Amino acid sequence: MDARPTTSPFGEDEMTQLLDKEQKSPKCWDRHQCTLISAALLLTAGVALWVHALLRPRTFASNTFMVLLGLDRTTTFVLEEKPLSDQRTYQFATLQNGLEVLNIEDPQSHKTAMAMAVRAGSYDDPRELPGLAHFCEHMLFLGTQKYPDPSGFDQFMSKYAGSNNAFTSKEATVYFAAASSEAAPEGLDRFADFFRAPLFQKEFVKKEVQAINSEHQKNVQSNLRRIFELLEEQANPESVAGRFATGNMETLYDIPSRNGTSPVDALKVYFKNRYCPEQMRLVTFGPQKLAEQLELVSKAGFQNLPKGVKACAESKRSFEEPNPFPASRMGKSLLVKGTEAIGSLWLHFQMPPLNREYKAQPLSYLNYVVNYGGVNSLKQVLSDKLGLIADVGMEEQTDSTGTMCMVVFETTKLGFKHPQVILDVFFAYLAAMRAAGVDMELYKSIQDMVKLKWDWKQQDDAFETVSNLAEAMTRLPREKLLSGDRLIEKPDPELLSSLIERVEPNNMNIAQVAPPEVGDKLLKDSGKKIRTLEYYGVKYIEQSVAEAFPKLKRWSSWMKGTDNKQIVQELQESLKAAGLDAGDVQLLPKLPGKIEGIPKKVPLDHMKLPILLTKMRGAQQSATEQLFGPLPVRLSLDLPSDKTMVMLETPKNRKDDVWFRGGWTMKDPKVHLAVGLRRLRTELEPEATALDSVRFHIYQQLLNEDIAPKLFDVTQAGSSYGFNLGFGGLTVDFVGYQEALPNLIQKVLTAFNSFNENIKATQTRRFKRIVGTYEEELMTHGGMPSSYASQDIERLLVRNTFSNEESLAAVKQLSSDQALRTAGEFVLSRTLQMTALAIGNVADLQSTDAMRDIASMVKRPSWVTPRPAPENAAVEEVMPVVHVKRPVEVRSLNPRPGDPNDVAVVTILHGVSDVPSRCILNLASSLLGTAAFDNLRTQQQLGYVVGGGMSSISNVLFMRVVVQGTKVDADEAEAAIEGLLTTTMPKILNDLTNDDFKRQVSSMKQQLLEPPLAASDEVGHFWGHIMQGGRCMDLLDKILAFLDSPQCNKELLQQTWNNLVFGTNKEGGSPSLRKKISVKYFPSEAEKKAQNRITLKEAQKLWKKHGVSPKAMDLLAKEWEQTKVVAKSDSKARKELIEEGGYFPTDLHCGAVDPSGASHEAVMRKVTKSIDRGDAMLHSQGAGKSRGSK
């Protein structure tokens, strides 16, 4: 249904309530309700005149209201086309100055959020200043006329537990922020000043360009980014499509400085020409009524943003011409030196702009066909049958220049040697698709499935909601803002056919990406000119596709129409010529048929929460129950006796550990079943070996490859499953519609049992391919170096974890038989305890049946010998964490070859958590994150990747600060972190007023009380507690109670911080050594630095330079002398730490009462028995921080 204008639903009393924000109204004056009420009244002829008279003063009041706001010419529209699960309300308005506004009311949320999208992006950069749009995005945050403090917005957001971000895309720049709801008035006022009067101060130019340069250096390390930029660079040089978008020190500072050009002067011109209200789209979000949000927009002055120059106001620019990829720019084959050990093959097919074809969504059909993963699919033939690829996928990028459609094959070593065979199979598949024509049954089933998923989609959080919708407002009509990117409203087979025609060899560019160890040799041996992609340093050679792949003409002939038998024969000849054995492989992949089993009508009988349960228990709902619904209760399964069953019985000393809760707090028609078959083991049994760990990984891959194609079609109608096998046992998850679950469970577990029973059926070729791919993954470091440093820390603290080097050595010893026997020998041979949760749109009796089926269907293979558990064995409810007795420092080279960044990650362990420490350190976390960003990134410009905060491993809390950059080395970065911890943070805490502290507490409470957005949030909340014995179900209530208590105060926050970073304690005395772990990475050219630790005198010099507190100097010197320095983070280093300090206690300090007593279950049964249809009444049916360029 289209959005439509509405008259005001407010009478005089309601208008008064909206103008008086302090008055609380229990009424919910929803626009839909008022419209429906008016319609019902109009049906009654006898009161028609009365209704007319009633509406007239409302219209007058509405106009008066708008005049008071300065919005008297504003017309509002309610967006009515939205998912069935969406309980938010959306209102669209256009202000007098042309600014389009979308207000979103979410009465359950405690957050406010705002976003502004501007129809100006990197395509608008002047040719002489690449990256100017991105530079504008950064500079806009650094002070405005009304709020000149360059870090003022960040500090304001921090006060309200908020965050902000921005990104620059090709045709838009989006700024967004979210915080606790009380920040809305001032937050919007500050936000409006960004676009009214930014200062663009010249003194910040170099610093912010350095930040952009650090961001670009990060992008340069991404293999995906490098290849995409290379393919884009092949565009017509007259088009904007291939331009450098991010900007760097050279383009934004060095060259302008040499030319006497001021980037700020250019920025002011750019802002004037592109940042006008007519090109802006504002989104607000919060619990406030829609009219109140519009009032806040007015008070912030958005309607007074100055109209732009005529060229800006009337701009309806398009970049479609000149054509970026005419025929002359296609037909290129690029051989590229990559940065990862895994090779790849990229195919780029150019298509026209499709942003106006949102109603047909034609690429959803192509996506499904290419990504299809069923039996004898393209993926299975190329991966499992021929061993040429590890994966295949299709992605696309569309804007006004056109659509780049990418098909990417992740190749094995064998596949990298034979790319022509991959392309043979791919084009044979495409030829079959083209010959078959558009399968309208498939197209319509995709349409139905997309609609079903959209109707019941989970809601995005406030941050994502405002940023996504602001961007959508720059290109979609208002009535389609919620559905335009999702739904297929009008399948267009003619359009789809025309696009399929474009997926052909003569409209293709190819990039074959070689692993770095072979890339240099291949480029050199080619005899071709080696080129370098400007700004990214990508080495490559260029030739025509016809030159690189002589079979181009054959592929083209297939596409024009060739008998399938002839194609298969030619495929066989191609394989034979390549020396590959096809065996009995079906070489022509199978095209998918229509998606079967999509429910026409979804039962909702048990979707809503059992509201009677709390009433019958006679208790007021706790905060946990208000947020997540009533607590689950335990069920009894009474399993039958079957010697082949793994779950013969629950151990005598344990209750049944199967839990149930019907309904959701949100609208979701699915059922979630989480089942853990947990191994009973003795406390702190010996650690496993790296070989054992590798066995689990390879087994999981073998299992997935065996059963995924068989189950692919079953899961396309809205169901899903998951397996996770590890040292603690087996976890299985099932998610789906109630009627489909029995079939899903039966098929999944039958396939699982068959795989474990018939271990000889797995082909050796599959095993070798999977092992080869895993070896390449272990040698590839495609992520951020700082993420690997964090992994190093966890590896020192967590049992049964191993370094890549240890895993690589172990996998070389692994046999196929060992891998296939993993589940049987490590898990299915043992005594297991079933821990499970059934939750959602399901009754308790149905849940019991489903759990009983799962328990009885998991079989022990006939070749397995049972191994009884020791008498004192139990499941591990809390994972032990290594107790670090003295500081540890890991010094090694940056794992990414050629990466110029130094990395310092400093972690200080607090210890076992309890309610006070959870609360206090959470409060400190918000302040630390902002301080790290402002001090280490904005002021000192140490790197683009900077962050800080608190987190936990198992039951142990820790503080962590990360710096990754090229300005200083890792030793100096650590000194800067110590300055932050010992000087900057204590000053922030000492300057914190009582009001500031109360505001932090209030913001934290609002964050905690933010309702779950998706069913997975509810499952995750309960499942974590259930896996720990159900002892902490009311942890949230305990935390909220502590936050409201006098014990939670500013002094405790200061004391806790001092204890953590200065090693002080309540008893006084000399400071104790901190439980500190530092990981330092150095670039490859600084190998000597990694090997040779700086002296104490050098360290003290750095500490003084970076303002480390004098009272911390002695402690740091003492720690320096006693630090354990290691070159690797591996199981050997962990073993040494365990010998020194053992483990932290595995205690749970949550003060919770186990809710699973007999009285709780008895109430559930009482309600069930009190009604004829047991379950009907139980389910009442009532009505970070970073900024970047994309």
PDB file of C-alpha atoms in Angstrom, residues 643-859:
ATOM      1  CA  LYS A 643      21.370 -49.317  22.480  1.00  0.00           C
ATOM      2  CA  THR A 644      22.277 -47.382  19.330  1.00  0.00           C
ATOM      3  CA  MET A 645      21.263 -44.099  20.934  1.00  0.00           C
ATOM      4  CA  VAL A 646      23.984 -41.850  22.254  1.00  0.00           C
ATOM      5  CA  MET A 647      21.614 -40.397  24.855  1.00  0.00           C
ATOM      6  CA  LEU A 648      20.718 -43.522  26.832  1.00  0.00           C
ATOM      7  CA  GLU A 649      20.029 -41.691  30.058  1.00  0.00           C
ATOM      8  CA  THR A 650      20.706 -38.523  31.968  1.00  0.00           C
ATOM      9  CA  PRO A 651      23.330 -39.045  34.709  1.00  0.00           C
ATOM     10  CA  LYS A 652      21.696 -39.854  38.025  1.00  0.00           C
ATOM     11  CA  ASN A 653      23.123 -36.848  39.814  1.00  0.00           C
ATOM     12  CA  ARG A 654      21.674 -34.390  37.308  1.00  0.00           C
ATOM     13  CA  LYS A 655      18.200 -33.100  36.540  1.00  0.00           C
ATOM     14  CA  ASP A 656      16.943 -33.154  33.002  1.00  0.00           C
ATOM     15  CA  ASP A 657      18.528 -30.155  31.353  1.00  0.00           C
ATOM     16  CA  VAL A 658      15.940 -29.521  28.641  1.00  0.00           C
ATOM     17  CA  TRP A 659      14.253 -26.121  28.701  1.00  0.00           C
ATOM     18  CA  PHE A 660      11.163 -24.652  27.057  1.00  0.00           C
ATOM     19  CA  ARG A 661       9.599 -21.224  26.600  1.00  0.00           C
ATOM     20  CA  GLY A 662       6.737 -20.580  24.212  1.00  0.00           C
ATOM     21  CA  GLY A 663       6.435 -17.334  22.265  1.00  0.00           C
ATOM     22  CA  TRP A 664       8.620 -14.319  21.555  1.00  0.00           C
ATOM     23  CA  THR A 665       8.730 -10.745  22.760  1.00  0.00           C
ATOM     24  CA  MET A 666       8.660  -9.678  19.108  1.00  0.00           C
ATOM     25  CA  LYS A 667       6.794 -10.981  16.086  1.00  0.00           C
ATOM     26  CA  ASP A 668       8.486 -14.092  14.726  1.00  0.00           C
ATOM     27  CA  PRO A 669       6.657 -17.197  13.481  1.00  0.00           C
ATOM     28  CA  LYS A 670       9.661 -19.515  13.719  1.00  0.00           C
ATOM     29  CA  VAL A 671      10.819 -22.056  16.270  1.00  0.00           C
ATOM     30  CA  HIS A 672      14.416 -22.235  17.516  1.00  0.00           C
ATOM     31  CA  LEU A 673      15.807 -25.491  18.894  1.00  0.00           C
ATOM     32  CA  ALA A 674      19.294 -25.408  20.409  1.00  0.00           C
ATOM     33  CA  VAL A 675      20.650 -28.776  21.499  1.00  0.00           C
ATOM     34  CA  GLY A 676      23.971 -29.464  23.169  1.00  0.00           C
ATOM     35  CA  LEU A 677      25.162 -33.050  23.641  1.00  0.00           C
ATOM     36  CA  ARG A 678      27.851 -32.276  26.178  1.00  0.00           C
ATOM     37  CA  ARG A 679      30.659 -34.561  27.140  1.00  0.00           C
ATOM     38  CA  LEU A 680      31.117 -35.432  30.818  1.00  0.00           C
ATOM     39  CA  ARG A 681      34.698 -34.891  31.842  1.00  0.00           C
ATOM     40  CA  THR A 682      36.871 -34.492  34.901  1.00  0.00           C
ATOM     41  CA  GLU A 683      38.009 -31.092  36.075  1.00  0.00           C
ATOM     42  CA  LEU A 684      40.996 -29.759  34.136  1.00  0.00           C
ATOM     43  CA  GLU A 685      41.675 -32.927  32.206  1.00  0.00           C
ATOM     44  CA  PRO A 686      44.869 -32.799  30.101  1.00  0.00           C
ATOM     45  CA  GLU A 687      44.834 -30.428  27.146  1.00  0.00           C
ATOM     46  CA  ALA A 688      44.274 -31.794  23.669  1.00  0.00           C
ATOM     47  CA  THR A 689      46.952 -31.715  21.004  1.00  0.00           C
ATOM     48  CA  ALA A 690      47.132 -29.558  17.893  1.00  0.00           C
ATOM     49  CA  LEU A 691      46.390 -32.693  15.874  1.00  0.00           C
ATOM     50  CA  ASP A 692      43.191 -33.239  17.849  1.00  0.00           C
ATOM     51  CA  SER A 693      42.162 -29.638  17.159  1.00  0.00           C
ATOM     52  CA  VAL A 694      42.873 -30.008  13.448  1.00  0.00           C
ATOM     53  CA  ARG A 695      40.857 -33.226  13.352  1.00  0.00           C
ATOM     54  CA  PHE A 696      37.772 -31.366  14.539  1.00  0.00           C
ATOM     55  CA  HIS A 697      38.231 -28.654  11.930  1.00  0.00           C
ATOM     56  CA  ILE A 698      38.700 -31.009   8.991  1.00  0.00           C
ATOM     57  CA  TYR A 699      35.871 -33.270  10.175  1.00  0.00           C
ATOM     58  CA  GLN A 700      33.519 -30.278  10.260  1.00  0.00           C
ATOM     59  CA  GLN A 701      34.462 -29.361   6.678  1.00  0.00           C
ATOM     60  CA  LEU A 702      34.036 -32.939   5.473  1.00  0.00           C
ATOM     61  CA  LEU A 703      30.643 -33.191   7.144  1.00  0.00           C
ATOM     62  CA  ASN A 704      29.425 -29.904   5.695  1.00  0.00           C
ATOM     63  CA  GLU A 705      30.500 -30.797   2.166  1.00  0.00           C
ATOM     64  CA  ASP A 706      28.780 -34.156   2.408  1.00  0.00           C
ATOM     65  CA  ILE A 707      25.402 -33.075   3.758  1.00  0.00           C
ATOM     66  CA  ALA A 708      25.008 -29.450   2.594  1.00  0.00           C
ATOM     67  CA  PRO A 709      24.136 -30.275  -1.054  1.00  0.00           C
ATOM     68  CA  LYS A 710      21.669 -32.956   0.075  1.00  0.00           C
ATOM     69  CA  LEU A 711      19.918 -30.523   2.415  1.00  0.00           C
ATOM     70  CA  PHE A 712      20.216 -27.334   0.338  1.00  0.00           C
ATOM     71  CA  ASP A 713      16.726 -27.489  -1.132  1.00  0.00           C
ATOM     72  CA  VAL A 714      15.196 -28.297   2.261  1.00  0.00           C
ATOM     73  CA  THR A 715      16.629 -25.122   3.743  1.00  0.00           C
ATOM     74  CA  GLN A 716      15.567 -22.718   0.987  1.00  0.00           C
ATOM     75  CA  ALA A 717      11.981 -22.468   2.247  1.00  0.00           C
ATOM     76  CA  GLY A 718      12.949 -20.701   5.468  1.00  0.00           C
ATOM     77  CA  SER A 719      14.561 -23.449   7.555  1.00  0.00           C
ATOM     78  CA  SER A 720      18.161 -23.729   8.702  1.00  0.00           C
ATOM     79  CA  TYR A 721      20.377 -26.004  10.750  1.00  0.00           C
ATOM     80  CA  GLY A 722      23.881 -25.907  12.169  1.00  0.00           C
ATOM     81  CA  PHE A 723      26.454 -28.314  13.606  1.00  0.00           C
ATOM     82  CA  ASN A 724      29.333 -27.410  15.887  1.00  0.00           C
ATOM     83  CA  LEU A 725      31.610 -30.203  17.060  1.00  0.00           C
ATOM     84  CA  GLY A 726      34.357 -29.591  19.588  1.00  0.00           C
ATOM     85  CA  PHE A 727      36.140 -30.902  22.651  1.00  0.00           C
ATOM     86  CA  GLY A 728      33.084 -30.202  24.799  1.00  0.00           C
ATOM     87  CA  GLY A 729      30.681 -32.196  22.622  1.00  0.00           C
ATOM     88  CA  LEU A 730      28.204 -31.583  19.826  1.00  0.00           C
ATOM     89  CA  THR A 731      25.813 -28.653  19.390  1.00  0.00           C
ATOM     90  CA  VAL A 732      22.972 -28.799  16.857  1.00  0.00           C
ATOM     91  CA  ASP A 733      20.648 -25.911  16.005  1.00  0.00           C
ATOM     92  CA  PHE A 734      17.359 -26.036  14.107  1.00  0.00           C
ATOM     93  CA  VAL A 735      15.393 -22.956  13.062  1.00  0.00           C
ATOM     94  CA  GLY A 736      12.219 -23.050  11.024  1.00  0.00           C
ATOM     95  CA  TYR A 737       8.479 -22.915  10.766  1.00  0.00           C
ATOM     96  CA  GLN A 738       6.715 -25.324  13.095  1.00  0.00           C
ATOM     97  CA  GLU A 739       5.240 -27.569  10.393  1.00  0.00           C
ATOM     98  CA  ALA A 740       8.598 -27.951   8.603  1.00  0.00           C
ATOM     99  CA  LEU A 741      10.692 -28.824  11.673  1.00  0.00           C
ATOM    100  CA  PRO A 742       9.981 -32.583  11.924  1.00  0.00           C
ATOM    101  CA  ASN A 743      11.057 -33.106   8.308  1.00  0.00           C
ATOM    102  CA  LEU A 744      14.128 -30.891   8.786  1.00  0.00           C
ATOM    103  CA  ILE A 745      15.213 -32.742  11.944  1.00  0.00           C
ATOM    104  CA  GLN A 746      14.706 -36.140  10.319  1.00  0.00           C
ATOM    105  CA  LYS A 747      16.658 -35.294   7.166  1.00  0.00           C
ATOM    106  CA  VAL A 748      19.520 -33.525   8.941  1.00  0.00           C
ATOM    107  CA  LEU A 749      20.127 -36.202  11.568  1.00  0.00           C
ATOM    108  CA  THR A 750      19.727 -39.025   9.053  1.00  0.00           C
ATOM    109  CA  ALA A 751      22.431 -37.412   6.928  1.00  0.00           C
ATOM    110  CA  PHE A 752      24.624 -36.894  10.021  1.00  0.00           C
ATOM    111  CA  ASN A 753      24.296 -40.514  11.123  1.00  0.00           C
ATOM    112  CA  SER A 754      24.940 -41.813   7.612  1.00  0.00           C
ATOM    113  CA  PHE A 755      28.108 -39.747   7.319  1.00  0.00           C
ATOM    114  CA  ASN A 756      29.472 -41.053  10.631  1.00  0.00           C
ATOM    115  CA  GLU A 757      28.532 -44.665   9.893  1.00  0.00           C
ATOM    116  CA  ASN A 758      29.880 -44.836   6.345  1.00  0.00           C
ATOM    117  CA  ILE A 759      33.311 -43.321   6.811  1.00  0.00           C
ATOM    118  CA  LYS A 760      34.698 -45.222   3.824  1.00  0.00           C
ATOM    119  CA  ALA A 761      32.303 -43.446   1.476  1.00  0.00           C
ATOM    120  CA  THR A 762      34.173 -40.127   1.598  1.00  0.00           C
ATOM    121  CA  GLN A 763      36.435 -39.690  -1.405  1.00  0.00           C
ATOM    122  CA  THR A 764      40.153 -39.202  -0.836  1.00  0.00           C
ATOM    123  CA  ARG A 765      40.052 -36.386  -3.388  1.00  0.00           C
ATOM    124  CA  ARG A 766      37.632 -34.419  -1.213  1.00  0.00           C
ATOM    125  CA  PHE A 767      39.820 -34.903   1.855  1.00  0.00           C
ATOM    126  CA  LYS A 768      42.965 -33.756   0.036  1.00  0.00           C
ATOM    127  CA  ARG A 769      41.228 -30.702  -1.375  1.00  0.00           C
ATOM    128  CA  ILE A 770      39.839 -29.660   1.998  1.00  0.00           C
ATOM    129  CA  VAL A 771      43.210 -30.153   3.683  1.00  0.00           C
ATOM    130  CA  GLY A 772      44.920 -28.175   0.923  1.00  0.00           C
ATOM    131  CA  THR A 773      42.458 -25.301   1.288  1.00  0.00           C
ATOM    132  CA  TYR A 774      42.923 -25.343   5.080  1.00  0.00           C
ATOM    133  CA  GLU A 775      46.698 -25.170   4.676  1.00  0.00           C
ATOM    134  CA  GLU A 776      46.287 -22.133   2.418  1.00  0.00           C
ATOM    135  CA  GLU A 777      43.974 -20.515   4.977  1.00  0.00           C
ATOM    136  CA  LEU A 778      46.556 -21.057   7.712  1.00  0.00           C
ATOM    137  CA  MET A 779      49.158 -19.322   5.565  1.00  0.00           C
ATOM    138  CA  THR A 780      46.821 -16.445   4.666  1.00  0.00           C
ATOM    139  CA  HIS A 781      46.436 -13.355   6.818  1.00  0.00           C
ATOM    140  CA  GLY A 782      43.798 -11.310   5.069  1.00  0.00           C
ATOM    141  CA  GLY A 783      42.399  -9.653   8.189  1.00  0.00           C
ATOM    142  CA  MET A 784      43.506  -6.650  10.209  1.00  0.00           C
ATOM    143  CA  PRO A 785      46.836  -7.212  12.002  1.00  0.00           C
ATOM    144  CA  SER A 786      45.265  -5.948  15.245  1.00  0.00           C
ATOM    145  CA  SER A 787      42.724  -8.782  15.073  1.00  0.00           C
ATOM    146  CA  TYR A 788      45.532 -11.347  14.958  1.00  0.00           C
ATOM    147  CA  ALA A 789      47.151  -9.670  17.976  1.00  0.00           C
ATOM    148  CA  SER A 790      43.900 -10.080  19.906  1.00  0.00           C
ATOM    149  CA  GLN A 791      43.837 -13.747  18.880  1.00  0.00           C
ATOM    150  CA  ASP A 792      47.378 -14.107  20.220  1.00  0.00           C
ATOM    151  CA  ILE A 793      46.187 -12.910  23.623  1.00  0.00           C
ATOM    152  CA  GLU A 794      43.244 -15.299  23.711  1.00  0.00           C
ATOM    153  CA  ARG A 795      45.556 -18.162  22.709  1.00  0.00           C
ATOM    154  CA  LEU A 796      47.632 -17.551  25.833  1.00  0.00           C
ATOM    155  CA  LEU A 797      44.534 -17.662  28.028  1.00  0.00           C
ATOM    156  CA  VAL A 798      42.310 -20.401  26.576  1.00  0.00           C
ATOM    157  CA  ARG A 799      42.967 -24.130  26.589  1.00  0.00           C
ATOM    158  CA  ASN A 800      43.015 -26.266  23.437  1.00  0.00           C
ATOM    159  CA  THR A 801      43.857 -23.360  21.127  1.00  0.00           C
ATOM    160  CA  PHE A 802      46.843 -23.407  18.806  1.00  0.00           C
ATOM    161  CA  SER A 803      48.837 -21.126  16.550  1.00  0.00           C
ATOM    162  CA  ASN A 804      48.669 -21.353  12.773  1.00  0.00           C
ATOM    163  CA  GLU A 805      52.171 -22.815  12.732  1.00  0.00           C
ATOM    164  CA  GLU A 806      51.174 -25.564  15.178  1.00  0.00           C
ATOM    165  CA  SER A 807      48.028 -26.337  13.188  1.00  0.00           C
ATOM    166  CA  LEU A 808      49.954 -26.351   9.901  1.00  0.00           C
ATOM    167  CA  ALA A 809      52.446 -28.874  11.267  1.00  0.00           C
ATOM    168  CA  ALA A 810      49.613 -31.014  12.651  1.00  0.00           C
ATOM    169  CA  VAL A 811      47.508 -31.087   9.484  1.00  0.00           C
ATOM    170  CA  LYS A 812      50.441 -32.544   7.561  1.00  0.00           C
ATOM    171  CA  GLN A 813      50.252 -35.580   9.861  1.00  0.00           C
ATOM    172  CA  LEU A 814      46.497 -36.038   9.489  1.00  0.00           C
ATOM    173  CA  SER A 815      45.037 -38.990   7.602  1.00  0.00           C
ATOM    174  CA  SER A 816      41.577 -39.181   6.069  1.00  0.00           C
ATOM    175  CA  ASP A 817      40.613 -42.008   8.413  1.00  0.00           C
ATOM    176  CA  GLN A 818      41.616 -39.996  11.493  1.00  0.00           C
ATOM    177  CA  ALA A 819      39.549 -37.022  10.384  1.00  0.00           C
ATOM    178  CA  LEU A 820      36.434 -39.084   9.607  1.00  0.00           C
ATOM    179  CA  ARG A 821      36.556 -40.888  12.970  1.00  0.00           C
ATOM    180  CA  THR A 822      36.708 -37.637  14.963  1.00  0.00           C
ATOM    181  CA  ALA A 823      33.052 -37.439  16.016  1.00  0.00           C
ATOM    182  CA  GLY A 824      32.878 -41.121  16.864  1.00  0.00           C
ATOM    183  CA  GLU A 825      36.071 -41.251  18.906  1.00  0.00           C
ATOM    184  CA  PHE A 826      35.894 -37.897  20.715  1.00  0.00           C
ATOM    185  CA  VAL A 827      32.162 -37.367  21.201  1.00  0.00           C
ATOM    186  CA  LEU A 828      29.788 -40.165  20.225  1.00  0.00           C
ATOM    187  CA  SER A 829      31.768 -42.759  22.176  1.00  0.00           C
ATOM    188  CA  ARG A 830      31.383 -40.792  25.418  1.00  0.00           C
ATOM    189  CA  THR A 831      28.673 -40.376  28.012  1.00  0.00           C
ATOM    190  CA  LEU A 832      26.823 -37.228  27.051  1.00  0.00           C
ATOM    191  CA  GLN A 833      24.426 -34.936  28.821  1.00  0.00           C
ATOM    192  CA  MET A 834      21.712 -33.255  26.793  1.00  0.00           C
ATOM    193  CA  THR A 835      21.316 -29.526  27.381  1.00  0.00           C
ATOM    194  CA  ALA A 836      18.628 -28.008  25.190  1.00  0.00           C
ATOM    195  CA  LEU A 837      16.308 -25.073  24.667  1.00  0.00           C
ATOM    196  CA  ALA A 838      13.092 -24.965  22.636  1.00  0.00           C
ATOM    197  CA  ILE A 839      11.694 -21.492  22.208  1.00  0.00           C
ATOM    198  CA  GLY A 840       9.317 -19.641  19.938  1.00  0.00           C
ATOM    199  CA  ASN A 841       6.117 -20.342  18.060  1.00  0.00           C
ATOM    200  CA  VAL A 842       5.625 -23.826  19.498  1.00  0.00           C
ATOM    201  CA  ALA A 843       3.738 -25.566  22.317  1.00  0.00           C
ATOM    202  CA  ASP A 844       5.469 -27.395  25.156  1.00  0.00           C
ATOM    203  CA  LEU A 845       4.201 -30.817  24.092  1.00  0.00           C
ATOM    204  CA  GLN A 846       5.450 -30.266  20.551  1.00  0.00           C
ATOM    205  CA  SER A 847       8.787 -29.148  21.975  1.00  0.00           C
ATOM    206  CA  THR A 848       9.014 -32.295  24.061  1.00  0.00           C
ATOM    207  CA  ASP A 849       8.360 -34.432  20.995  1.00  0.00           C
ATOM    208  CA  ALA A 850      10.969 -32.566  18.949  1.00  0.00           C
ATOM    209  CA  MET A 851      13.616 -32.876  21.664  1.00  0.00           C
ATOM    210  CA  ARG A 852      12.821 -36.536  22.157  1.00  0.00           C
ATOM    211  CA  ASP A 853      13.214 -37.098  18.413  1.00  0.00           C
ATOM    212  CA  ILE A 854      16.584 -35.360  18.390  1.00  0.00           C
ATOM    213  CA  ALA A 855      17.835 -37.296  21.409  1.00  0.00           C
ATOM    214  CA  SER A 856      16.733 -40.611  19.977  1.00  0.00           C
ATOM    215  CA  MET A 857      17.924 -39.969  16.428  1.00  0.00           C
ATOM    216  CA  VAL A 858      21.580 -39.162  17.171  1.00  0.00           C
ATOM    217  CA  LYS A 859      23.138 -42.607  16.811  1.00  0.00           C
TER     218      LYS A 859
END
